[in-house]
Amino acid sequence: MSDFPFLSVLTVAPLVGAVVVALLPRSRPTLAKQVALGWSLLVLALSVVMWVSWQVDGQRFQFRESYPWIPNWGVSFTFAADGIALVMLMLIAVLVPLVILASWHDAESSKRSVPVYFALLLVLECTMLGVFAAADVFLFYVFFEVMLVPMYFLIGSYGGHQRQYAAVKFFLYSLVGGLFMLAAVIGLWVVGGKTFDWVALSEVDISTGAERWLFLGFFIAFAIKAPFFPFHTWLPDAGGAAPAGAAALLVGVLDKVGTFGILRYCLPLFPDAAQWFAPWALGLAVIGIIYAALLAVGQNDLKRLVSYTSIAHFGFIGVGIFAFTTQAGTGAVLYMVNHGLATGLLFLVVGMLISRRGSALVSDFGGAGKLVPVLAGVLFFAGLASLALPGTAPFVSEFLVLIGTFTVNKPVAIIATLGIILAAAYVLWMVQRTTQGTLNPALTEIDGMKRDLNLREKFVVAPLIALIVLLGFYPKPVTDVINPAIQATLEDVGRSDPAPTVDTLQEASR
């Protein structure tokens, strides 16, 4: 199976499915949903086969494919996956079918075309798979930009309050970041011998000044996409206005393109610049953790609250990346996966609550657990996973990030730890105000609040809960895939894990 073109087939398959779904008549909404779901399950099945075919002790990049595209520019359709890309591809393959199932009635409630909505989800899946599978810098840039289009229409056409404003803001922020990247991509092509091949570019010796400018171009684009402070202001608007399913993919996957890009492009291609900029990046990450957590505490809109929590979580991922240790780096990538699962679940459950209540305001709930106890229980679990409770998957990744950072930068690790305390505050506050306490009498008059989770919704949340618990107790299958890629990336940067000293071990044990 190693010779099978997994990555190109994975990338193209959702696009073919999108065309099929889009061509279905608007009068057949159920058929459109079923075809979209079936196509996404086919992608999931193929992804599982690819995961099983992965060789942990094999080459750094596997499933490599290359097809000529624009020879005069040195551009090709080159796909390859390392361990970091592989786990992100699996995350996409798992989330998309669940999002489609969770969004079963979203398009109908917006009174717009159902086939187009689900076709856009499949186009989005195509671009997300392509951006993580690309091993040609120009091809990566194309997917990086094109993925804006389906998300723009999902927010702008099918979103909620202020959807047009949020869609335009999302598009403009991402477009500005893309312009910085385009300038850096062209510069890299010039100094790199007129090629876009990642392997060839990783061996190019770039002058210090040029390397720093190129790093900055890529980093700004990725910092906006992630987003890191102070480029974060588009996410609460986009996450708050997007349909719950689209918001789950936005925060669970699309934003990870930023952190993935830093690991794949900024660090290996510009190693000296990465080390030079690291203190600044760590500072932005730590500020983001505290600042976003404080803002989350004060939110009254459920979806904006979850969006702010994600900004804080991305601060932890940034800390793990720029700590330059194997533990922290592995924790950062594992955090990307676990955050996608936990926050994806949280967004979907919040969406289920909002669809029942008809409002996203925390103040419009109160005691909802008395009417929908199962849904309230799932919200509580998703909240605990989001704050990294031991026994859930995010705890493992957060612990690895903090312990790996502590060995090289104690102040950053200590300040970042304050984010855990704030996380408990905003999660417990959200749960208390929505599902616990005295029952809001207005809820008893709403028919939607009398319906607990149905069978379809249970099929949505059950796999995510199972994965969060499984990876919370046994993350080894994932970390075994991630570790070699992180070690190779650190070698590219010229960094290695510090040898533990007696003082370090004693301080860590405390």
Short mmCIF file of C-alpha atoms in Angstrom, two decimals:
data_model
loop_
_atom_site.label_atom_id
_atom_site.label_comp_id
_atom_site.label_asym_id
_atom_site.label_seq_id
_atom_site.Cartn_x
_atom_site.Cartn_y
_atom_site.Cartn_z
CA MET A 1 0.00 0.00 0.00
CA SER A 2 3.01 2.34 0.29
CA ASP A 3 2.89 2.93 -3.49
CA PHE A 4 -0.76 3.95 -3.47
CA PRO A 5 -1.22 7.73 -4.06
CA PHE A 6 -2.95 8.28 -0.72
CA LEU A 7 -2.44 12.02 -0.47
CA SER A 8 -3.55 13.02 -3.94
CA VAL A 9 -6.60 10.74 -3.77
CA LEU A 10 -7.47 12.06 -0.29
CA THR A 11 -7.23 15.64 -1.54
CA VAL A 12 -9.22 15.16 -4.74
CA ALA A 13 -11.93 12.86 -3.35
CA PRO A 14 -13.82 15.53 -1.33
CA LEU A 15 -13.70 17.89 -4.31
CA VAL A 16 -15.35 15.27 -6.53
CA GLY A 17 -17.93 14.70 -3.82
CA ALA A 18 -18.58 18.44 -3.61
CA VAL A 19 -19.31 18.60 -7.33
CA VAL A 20 -21.72 15.67 -7.05
CA VAL A 21 -23.54 17.21 -4.08
CA ALA A 22 -23.70 20.68 -5.66
CA LEU A 23 -25.33 19.26 -8.80
CA LEU A 24 -28.15 17.66 -6.83
CA PRO A 25 -31.47 19.52 -7.08
CA ARG A 26 -32.32 21.89 -4.26
CA SER A 27 -35.54 19.97 -3.81
CA ARG A 28 -33.58 16.89 -2.62
CA PRO A 29 -31.94 18.14 0.61
CA THR A 30 -31.92 14.74 2.32
CA LEU A 31 -30.11 13.13 -0.60
CA ALA A 32 -27.51 15.90 -0.55
CA LYS A 33 -26.84 15.29 3.14
CA GLN A 34 -26.58 11.53 2.67
CA VAL A 35 -24.18 11.81 -0.27
CA ALA A 36 -21.99 14.32 1.58
CA LEU A 37 -21.89 12.13 4.68
CA GLY A 38 -21.11 9.01 2.64
CA TRP A 39 -18.32 10.78 0.77
CA SER A 40 -16.75 12.04 3.99
CA LEU A 41 -16.89 8.54 5.47
CA LEU A 42 -15.08 7.27 2.37
CA VAL A 43 -12.31 9.81 3.02
CA LEU A 44 -12.20 8.66 6.65
CA ALA A 45 -11.85 5.02 5.62
CA LEU A 46 -9.01 5.87 3.24
CA SER A 47 -7.31 7.91 5.98
CA VAL A 48 -7.48 4.96 8.37
CA VAL A 49 -5.81 2.74 5.76
CA MET A 50 -3.11 5.39 5.33
CA TRP A 51 -2.59 5.56 9.10
CA VAL A 52 -2.19 1.79 9.29
CA SER A 53 0.26 1.89 6.37
CA TRP A 54 2.46 4.50 8.09
CA GLN A 55 5.87 3.23 9.17
CA VAL A 56 6.88 4.75 12.50
CA ASP A 57 10.55 3.88 11.94
CA GLY A 58 10.44 4.79 8.27
CA GLN A 59 11.51 7.93 6.42
CA ARG A 60 10.62 11.37 7.71
CA PHE A 61 8.36 12.05 4.71
CA GLN A 62 6.24 9.17 3.45
CA PHE A 63 3.59 8.70 0.74
CA ARG A 64 5.53 11.13 -1.46
CA GLU A 65 4.06 11.96 -4.88
CA SER A 66 5.19 14.51 -7.44
CA TYR A 67 3.60 15.57 -10.71
CA PRO A 68 4.79 18.41 -12.99
CA TRP A 69 2.70 21.57 -12.91
CA ILE A 70 4.62 24.71 -14.02
CA PRO A 71 8.14 23.47 -14.87
CA ASN A 72 9.43 26.92 -15.83
CA TRP A 73 8.76 28.14 -12.29
CA GLY A 74 9.89 24.96 -10.58
CA VAL A 75 6.34 24.28 -9.40
CA SER A 76 4.95 20.76 -9.06
CA PHE A 77 2.06 18.93 -7.45
CA THR A 78 4.23 17.43 -4.72
CA PHE A 79 2.59 15.74 -1.77
CA ALA A 80 4.30 14.16 1.25
CA ALA A 81 3.42 13.66 4.90
CA ASP A 82 5.54 13.59 8.02
CA GLY A 83 4.18 12.61 11.41
CA ILE A 84 2.85 16.11 12.09
CA ALA A 85 0.92 16.23 8.83
CA LEU A 86 -0.37 12.68 9.27
CA VAL A 87 -2.06 13.36 12.61
CA MET A 88 -3.65 16.53 11.22
CA LEU A 89 -4.95 14.66 8.18
CA MET A 90 -6.53 12.10 10.50
CA LEU A 91 -8.07 14.88 12.60
CA ILE A 92 -9.72 16.33 9.48
CA ALA A 93 -10.98 12.93 8.36
CA VAL A 94 -12.56 12.33 11.79
CA LEU A 95 -14.11 15.77 12.27
CA VAL A 96 -15.72 16.36 8.88
CA PRO A 97 -18.24 13.46 8.98
CA LEU A 98 -19.21 14.45 12.52
CA VAL A 99 -19.63 18.07 11.49
CA ILE A 100 -21.81 17.03 8.54
CA LEU A 101 -23.95 14.92 10.85
CA ALA A 102 -24.18 17.71 13.42
CA SER A 103 -25.11 20.24 10.70
CA TRP A 104 -28.01 18.15 9.40
CA HIS A 105 -30.55 20.96 9.83
CA ASP A 106 -28.29 24.05 9.82
CA ALA A 107 -28.74 24.94 6.15
CA GLU A 108 -32.50 24.44 6.31
CA SER A 109 -32.80 26.85 9.22
CA SER A 110 -30.96 29.49 7.17
CA LYS A 111 -33.46 28.96 4.29
CA ARG A 112 -30.64 28.66 1.77
CA SER A 113 -29.56 25.85 -0.54
CA VAL A 114 -28.85 22.65 1.38
CA PRO A 115 -26.76 20.99 -1.38
CA VAL A 116 -24.55 24.08 -1.66
CA TYR A 117 -23.95 24.11 2.11
CA PHE A 118 -22.74 20.53 2.22
CA ALA A 119 -20.80 20.96 -1.02
CA LEU A 120 -18.96 23.86 0.62
CA LEU A 121 -18.09 21.63 3.58
CA LEU A 122 -16.57 19.07 1.19
CA VAL A 123 -14.64 21.76 -0.71
CA LEU A 124 -13.34 22.96 2.63
CA GLU A 125 -12.24 19.42 3.46
CA CYS A 126 -10.39 19.23 0.13
CA THR A 127 -8.44 22.43 0.82
CA MET A 128 -7.68 21.45 4.42
CA LEU A 129 -6.30 18.07 3.36
CA GLY A 130 -4.31 19.70 0.57
CA VAL A 131 -2.65 22.31 2.75
CA PHE A 132 -1.35 19.68 5.20
CA ALA A 133 -0.31 17.25 2.44
CA ALA A 134 1.53 19.75 0.22
CA ALA A 135 5.33 19.44 0.03
CA ASP A 136 5.75 22.20 -2.55
CA VAL A 137 5.80 25.72 -1.10
CA PHE A 138 3.79 27.22 -3.96
CA LEU A 139 1.20 24.44 -3.78
CA PHE A 140 0.92 25.01 -0.04
CA TYR A 141 0.35 28.71 -0.66
CA VAL A 142 -2.41 27.97 -3.18
CA PHE A 143 -4.29 25.74 -0.74
CA PHE A 144 -3.61 28.25 2.06
CA GLU A 145 -5.42 30.96 0.10
CA VAL A 146 -8.16 28.88 -1.56
CA MET A 147 -9.40 27.52 1.77
CA LEU A 148 -10.62 31.02 2.59
CA VAL A 149 -13.30 30.83 -0.10
CA PRO A 150 -15.55 28.02 1.21
CA MET A 151 -15.26 29.27 4.80
CA TYR A 152 -16.13 32.81 3.68
CA PHE A 153 -19.37 31.58 2.10
CA LEU A 154 -20.18 29.27 5.02
CA ILE A 155 -19.96 32.21 7.40
CA GLY A 156 -21.40 34.90 5.14
CA SER A 157 -24.32 32.91 3.71
CA TYR A 158 -25.21 30.45 6.47
CA GLY A 159 -24.03 32.20 9.62
CA GLY A 160 -25.92 34.02 12.32
CA HIS A 161 -25.95 37.59 13.58
CA GLN A 162 -23.43 39.92 11.84
CA ARG A 163 -22.38 37.11 9.54
CA GLN A 164 -21.46 39.42 6.64
CA TYR A 165 -19.26 41.59 8.84
CA ALA A 166 -17.57 38.52 10.35
CA ALA A 167 -17.04 36.88 6.94
CA VAL A 168 -15.46 40.00 5.43
CA LYS A 169 -13.24 40.53 8.48
CA PHE A 170 -12.11 36.89 8.38
CA PHE A 171 -11.37 37.14 4.66
CA LEU A 172 -9.51 40.45 4.88
CA TYR A 173 -7.33 39.41 7.81
CA SER A 174 -6.43 36.14 6.10
CA LEU A 175 -5.86 37.89 2.78
CA VAL A 176 -3.44 40.36 4.33
CA GLY A 177 -1.55 37.47 5.88
CA GLY A 178 -1.54 35.75 2.52
CA LEU A 179 0.04 38.82 0.91
CA PHE A 180 2.89 38.71 3.42
CA MET A 181 3.35 35.03 2.62
CA LEU A 182 3.24 35.63 -1.13
CA ALA A 183 6.06 38.16 -0.86
CA ALA A 184 8.06 35.69 1.26
CA VAL A 185 7.32 32.81 -1.15
CA ILE A 186 8.62 34.84 -4.09
CA GLY A 187 11.68 35.87 -2.11
CA LEU A 188 12.34 32.27 -1.11
CA TRP A 189 12.07 31.21 -4.76
CA VAL A 190 14.68 33.82 -5.75
CA VAL A 191 17.24 32.99 -3.06
CA GLY A 192 16.47 29.26 -3.17
CA GLY A 193 17.57 28.57 -6.72
CA LYS A 194 14.17 29.04 -8.39
CA THR A 195 12.50 26.00 -6.90
CA PHE A 196 9.56 25.52 -4.56
CA ASP A 197 10.42 21.97 -3.49
CA TRP A 198 10.55 21.81 0.31
CA VAL A 199 13.43 19.32 0.44
CA ALA A 200 15.61 21.39 -1.91
CA LEU A 201 14.82 24.63 -0.08
CA SER A 202 15.66 23.12 3.30
CA GLU A 203 19.25 22.67 2.09
CA VAL A 204 19.72 26.25 0.85
CA ASP A 205 22.07 28.54 2.78
CA ILE A 206 20.39 31.95 3.13
CA SER A 207 22.08 35.14 4.37
CA THR A 208 21.13 36.31 7.85
CA GLY A 209 19.27 39.43 6.75
CA ALA A 210 17.28 37.70 4.00
CA GLU A 211 16.46 34.79 6.29
CA ARG A 212 15.00 37.05 8.94
CA TRP A 213 12.83 38.95 6.47
CA LEU A 214 11.58 35.72 4.89
CA PHE A 215 10.87 34.22 8.31
CA LEU A 216 8.91 37.32 9.25
CA GLY A 217 6.78 37.14 6.08
CA PHE A 218 5.81 33.54 6.76
CA PHE A 219 5.41 34.07 10.50
CA ILE A 220 3.01 37.01 10.17
CA ALA A 221 0.81 34.99 7.81
CA PHE A 222 0.78 32.03 10.19
CA ALA A 223 0.30 34.21 13.29
CA ILE A 224 -2.82 35.72 11.70
CA LYS A 225 -4.12 32.31 10.70
CA ALA A 226 -3.53 30.66 14.11
CA PRO A 227 -4.29 33.33 15.48
CA PHE A 228 -1.70 34.63 17.92
CA PHE A 229 -1.97 37.87 19.87
CA PRO A 230 -2.26 40.63 18.60
CA PHE A 231 -3.62 39.24 15.30
CA HIS A 232 -6.55 37.47 16.97
CA THR A 233 -9.47 39.88 16.72
CA TRP A 234 -11.06 38.21 13.67
CA LEU A 235 -11.60 34.85 15.40
CA PRO A 236 -14.26 35.78 18.01
CA ASP A 237 -16.31 37.49 15.29
CA ALA A 238 -15.94 34.62 12.80
CA GLY A 239 -16.44 31.90 15.42
CA GLY A 240 -19.44 33.72 16.87
CA ALA A 241 -21.17 34.23 13.51
CA ALA A 242 -20.35 30.91 11.79
CA PRO A 243 -22.70 27.92 11.95
CA ALA A 244 -21.63 25.63 14.80
CA GLY A 245 -20.27 22.95 12.45
CA ALA A 246 -18.28 25.42 10.38
CA ALA A 247 -17.01 27.05 13.58
CA ALA A 248 -15.83 23.64 14.83
CA LEU A 249 -13.78 23.20 11.64
CA LEU A 250 -12.57 26.80 11.75
CA VAL A 251 -11.19 26.52 15.27
CA GLY A 252 -10.48 22.79 15.22
CA VAL A 253 -8.59 22.58 11.92
CA LEU A 254 -8.23 25.78 9.88
CA ASP A 255 -6.46 27.66 12.65
CA LYS A 256 -3.98 24.79 13.02
CA VAL A 257 -2.65 25.64 9.55
CA GLY A 258 -0.89 28.54 11.26
CA THR A 259 0.93 26.47 13.86
CA PHE A 260 1.58 23.71 11.34
CA GLY A 261 3.08 26.26 8.96
CA ILE A 262 5.46 27.47 11.65
CA LEU A 263 6.63 23.92 12.30
CA ARG A 264 6.88 22.93 8.62
CA TYR A 265 8.21 26.14 7.06
CA CYS A 266 9.41 28.77 9.55
CA LEU A 267 11.60 26.51 11.67
CA PRO A 268 13.28 24.16 9.14
CA LEU A 269 13.70 26.69 6.30
CA PHE A 270 14.83 29.61 8.47
CA PRO A 271 16.47 28.00 11.52
CA ASP A 272 18.71 30.90 12.59
CA ALA A 273 15.91 33.43 12.23
CA ALA A 274 13.58 31.14 14.19
CA GLN A 275 15.99 31.14 17.12
CA TRP A 276 16.48 34.90 16.85
CA PHE A 277 12.72 35.56 16.87
CA ALA A 278 11.91 32.89 19.50
CA PRO A 279 11.88 35.22 22.57
CA TRP A 280 9.42 37.54 20.81
CA ALA A 281 7.23 34.63 19.75
CA LEU A 282 7.22 33.24 23.30
CA GLY A 283 6.25 36.67 24.63
CA LEU A 284 3.30 36.91 22.22
CA ALA A 285 2.22 33.37 23.12
CA VAL A 286 2.25 34.03 26.86
CA ILE A 287 0.38 37.31 26.47
CA GLY A 288 -2.19 35.51 24.35
CA ILE A 289 -2.75 32.85 27.02
CA ILE A 290 -3.50 35.36 29.79
CA TYR A 291 -5.21 38.05 27.71
CA ALA A 292 -7.59 35.70 25.88
CA ALA A 293 -8.44 33.81 29.07
CA LEU A 294 -9.35 37.06 30.83
CA LEU A 295 -11.55 38.09 27.91
CA ALA A 296 -13.21 34.66 27.89
CA VAL A 297 -14.24 35.09 31.52
CA GLY A 298 -16.22 38.20 30.64
CA GLN A 299 -18.07 36.89 27.57
CA ASN A 300 -21.85 36.55 27.50
CA ASP A 301 -21.98 34.95 24.03
CA LEU A 302 -21.29 31.21 24.14
CA LYS A 303 -19.60 30.93 20.75
CA ARG A 304 -17.43 34.00 21.30
CA LEU A 305 -16.45 32.57 24.70
CA VAL A 306 -15.30 29.32 23.08
CA SER A 307 -13.43 31.30 20.43
CA TYR A 308 -11.50 33.23 23.08
CA THR A 309 -10.62 30.00 24.87
CA SER A 310 -9.09 28.78 21.60
CA ILE A 311 -6.87 31.86 21.37
CA ALA A 312 -5.57 31.05 24.86
CA HIS A 313 -4.98 27.43 23.84
CA PHE A 314 -3.03 28.53 20.78
CA GLY A 315 -0.76 30.42 23.15
CA PHE A 316 0.17 27.09 24.75
CA ILE A 317 0.87 25.62 21.32
CA GLY A 318 3.11 28.60 20.49
CA VAL A 319 5.01 28.15 23.76
CA GLY A 320 5.55 24.47 22.95
CA ILE A 321 6.84 25.22 19.45
CA PHE A 322 9.34 27.91 20.42
CA ALA A 323 10.63 26.17 23.55
CA PHE A 324 12.68 24.01 21.15
CA THR A 325 12.53 20.80 23.18
CA THR A 326 11.20 17.40 22.11
CA GLN A 327 8.72 17.23 24.99
CA ALA A 328 7.32 20.70 24.36
CA GLY A 329 7.25 20.24 20.58
CA THR A 330 5.49 16.89 20.81
CA GLY A 331 3.10 18.41 23.32
CA ALA A 332 2.38 21.30 20.95
CA VAL A 333 1.47 19.00 18.04
CA LEU A 334 -0.53 16.72 20.33
CA TYR A 335 -2.26 19.87 21.60
CA MET A 336 -3.21 20.70 18.00
CA VAL A 337 -4.94 17.33 17.74
CA ASN A 338 -6.49 17.32 21.21
CA HIS A 339 -7.68 20.90 20.91
CA GLY A 340 -9.38 19.99 17.64
CA LEU A 341 -11.23 17.16 19.38
CA ALA A 342 -12.11 18.97 22.61
CA THR A 343 -12.98 22.38 21.17
CA GLY A 344 -14.69 20.74 18.22
CA LEU A 345 -16.91 18.88 20.69
CA LEU A 346 -17.48 22.04 22.72
CA PHE A 347 -18.51 24.06 19.66
CA LEU A 348 -20.85 21.35 18.44
CA VAL A 349 -22.51 20.96 21.84
CA VAL A 350 -22.83 24.73 22.23
CA GLY A 351 -24.44 24.76 18.79
CA MET A 352 -26.96 22.15 19.93
CA LEU A 353 -27.83 24.29 22.96
CA ILE A 354 -28.17 27.44 20.87
CA SER A 355 -30.39 25.74 18.29
CA ARG A 356 -32.75 24.64 21.08
CA ARG A 357 -32.83 27.96 22.93
CA GLY A 358 -32.70 30.23 19.87
CA SER A 359 -30.07 32.37 21.59
CA ALA A 360 -26.31 32.26 22.14
CA LEU A 361 -26.36 34.47 25.24
CA VAL A 362 -25.31 32.84 28.49
CA SER A 363 -27.78 35.04 30.36
CA ASP A 364 -30.67 33.50 28.41
CA PHE A 365 -30.04 30.09 29.91
CA GLY A 366 -29.83 29.02 33.54
CA GLY A 367 -30.65 25.60 34.95
CA ALA A 368 -30.95 24.05 31.47
CA GLY A 369 -29.56 20.79 32.85
CA LYS A 370 -32.92 20.12 34.49
CA LEU A 371 -34.54 19.97 31.04
CA VAL A 372 -31.75 18.43 28.93
CA PRO A 373 -29.57 16.48 31.41
CA VAL A 374 -27.64 14.44 28.83
CA LEU A 375 -26.79 17.49 26.74
CA ALA A 376 -25.77 19.35 29.90
CA GLY A 377 -23.55 16.44 30.90
CA VAL A 378 -21.81 16.44 27.52
CA LEU A 379 -21.28 20.22 27.78
CA PHE A 380 -19.74 19.71 31.22
CA PHE A 381 -17.43 17.00 29.90
CA ALA A 382 -16.40 19.15 26.91
CA GLY A 383 -15.69 22.03 29.26
CA LEU A 384 -13.55 19.86 31.54
CA ALA A 385 -11.62 18.60 28.51
CA SER A 386 -11.12 22.18 27.38
CA LEU A 387 -9.58 23.14 30.71
CA ALA A 388 -7.31 20.06 30.46
CA LEU A 389 -8.66 17.98 33.34
CA PRO A 390 -6.42 14.97 34.08
CA GLY A 391 -7.79 11.92 32.30
CA THR A 392 -8.69 13.91 29.19
CA ALA A 393 -6.50 14.22 26.11
CA PRO A 394 -5.72 17.97 26.42
CA PHE A 395 -4.16 17.37 29.85
CA VAL A 396 -1.42 15.19 28.33
CA SER A 397 -0.51 17.76 25.70
CA GLU A 398 -0.63 20.70 28.10
CA PHE A 399 1.53 18.84 30.61
CA LEU A 400 4.11 18.01 27.93
CA VAL A 401 4.23 21.64 26.80
CA LEU A 402 4.71 22.97 30.32
CA ILE A 403 7.25 20.39 31.49
CA GLY A 404 9.21 20.67 28.25
CA THR A 405 9.25 24.46 28.50
CA PHE A 406 10.13 24.47 32.20
CA THR A 407 13.47 22.75 31.51
CA VAL A 408 14.64 25.64 29.31
CA ASN A 409 12.54 28.68 30.27
CA LYS A 410 11.08 28.62 33.75
CA PRO A 411 9.46 32.11 33.73
CA VAL A 412 7.47 31.37 30.56
CA ALA A 413 6.28 28.02 31.92
CA ILE A 414 5.23 29.56 35.25
CA ILE A 415 3.30 32.43 33.64
CA ALA A 416 1.64 30.06 31.17
CA THR A 417 0.48 27.93 34.10
CA LEU A 418 -1.70 30.84 35.25
CA GLY A 419 -3.75 30.19 32.13
CA ILE A 420 -4.86 26.88 33.63
CA ILE A 421 -6.37 28.68 36.63
CA LEU A 422 -8.17 31.13 34.38
CA ALA A 423 -9.40 28.25 32.21
CA ALA A 424 -11.10 26.73 35.23
CA ALA A 425 -12.75 30.08 35.89
CA TYR A 426 -14.25 30.63 32.45
CA VAL A 427 -15.29 27.01 31.89
CA LEU A 428 -16.95 26.54 35.27
CA TRP A 429 -18.59 29.95 34.98
CA MET A 430 -20.03 29.00 31.60
CA VAL A 431 -21.34 25.65 32.84
CA GLN A 432 -22.76 27.15 36.03
CA ARG A 433 -24.60 29.95 34.21
CA THR A 434 -26.04 27.77 31.43
CA THR A 435 -26.94 24.34 32.81
CA GLN A 436 -26.73 24.58 36.61
CA GLY A 437 -28.44 26.64 39.27
CA THR A 438 -32.05 27.82 39.33
CA LEU A 439 -34.09 26.97 36.24
CA ASN A 440 -34.88 29.96 34.06
CA PRO A 441 -38.71 29.89 33.76
CA ALA A 442 -38.50 31.11 30.15
CA LEU A 443 -36.83 27.83 29.15
CA THR A 444 -39.89 25.79 30.05
CA GLU A 445 -41.91 27.64 27.41
CA ILE A 446 -39.52 26.76 24.58
CA ASP A 447 -40.25 23.47 22.82
CA GLY A 448 -36.62 22.99 21.79
CA MET A 449 -35.46 22.94 25.40
CA LYS A 450 -37.72 19.96 26.06
CA ARG A 451 -35.71 17.75 23.68
CA ASP A 452 -32.54 16.11 24.97
CA LEU A 453 -29.91 14.64 22.67
CA ASN A 454 -31.44 12.56 19.89
CA LEU A 455 -29.82 9.51 18.30
CA ARG A 456 -28.11 11.52 15.53
CA GLU A 457 -26.58 13.93 18.03
CA LYS A 458 -25.39 11.06 20.21
CA PHE A 459 -23.59 9.63 17.18
CA VAL A 460 -21.90 13.03 16.82
CA VAL A 461 -20.62 13.40 20.37
CA ALA A 462 -19.86 9.76 21.24
CA PRO A 463 -16.76 9.32 18.99
CA LEU A 464 -15.27 12.61 20.19
CA ILE A 465 -15.81 11.71 23.85
CA ALA A 466 -14.26 8.28 23.26
CA LEU A 467 -11.19 9.75 21.55
CA ILE A 468 -10.71 12.40 24.24
CA VAL A 469 -10.79 9.75 26.97
CA LEU A 470 -8.65 7.25 25.04
CA LEU A 471 -5.91 9.77 24.24
CA GLY A 472 -6.11 11.04 27.81
CA PHE A 473 -5.05 7.64 29.10
CA TYR A 474 -3.12 6.22 26.15
CA PRO A 475 -1.64 8.84 23.78
CA LYS A 476 1.27 6.60 22.71
CA PRO A 477 -0.05 5.69 19.22
CA VAL A 478 -0.16 9.40 18.37
CA THR A 479 3.03 10.51 20.13
CA ASP A 480 4.97 7.70 18.45
CA VAL A 481 4.01 9.21 15.10
CA ILE A 482 4.73 12.80 16.16
CA ASN A 483 8.07 12.31 17.98
CA PRO A 484 10.32 11.52 14.97
CA ALA A 485 9.01 14.54 13.06
CA ILE A 486 9.61 16.86 16.02
CA GLN A 487 13.12 15.50 16.55
CA ALA A 488 13.90 16.03 12.85
CA THR A 489 12.54 19.58 13.04
CA LEU A 490 14.72 20.38 16.06
CA GLU A 491 17.72 19.00 14.19
CA ASP A 492 16.89 21.36 11.32
CA VAL A 493 16.85 24.26 13.77
CA GLY A 494 20.11 23.09 15.33
CA ARG A 495 18.66 22.57 18.79
CA SER A 496 18.62 19.54 21.06
CA ASP A 497 17.14 18.72 24.43
CA PRO A 498 19.17 20.04 27.36
CA ALA A 499 20.75 17.46 29.63
CA PRO A 500 18.79 17.37 32.90
CA THR A 501 20.63 18.65 35.96
CA VAL A 502 20.03 17.79 39.59
CA ASP A 503 18.56 21.27 40.26
CA THR A 504 16.21 21.01 37.28
CA LEU A 505 14.94 17.59 38.36
CA GLN A 506 14.41 18.76 41.93
CA GLU A 507 12.50 21.87 40.82
CA ALA A 508 10.35 19.88 38.39
CA SER A 509 9.54 17.33 41.10
CA ARG A 510 8.17 20.08 43.31
#
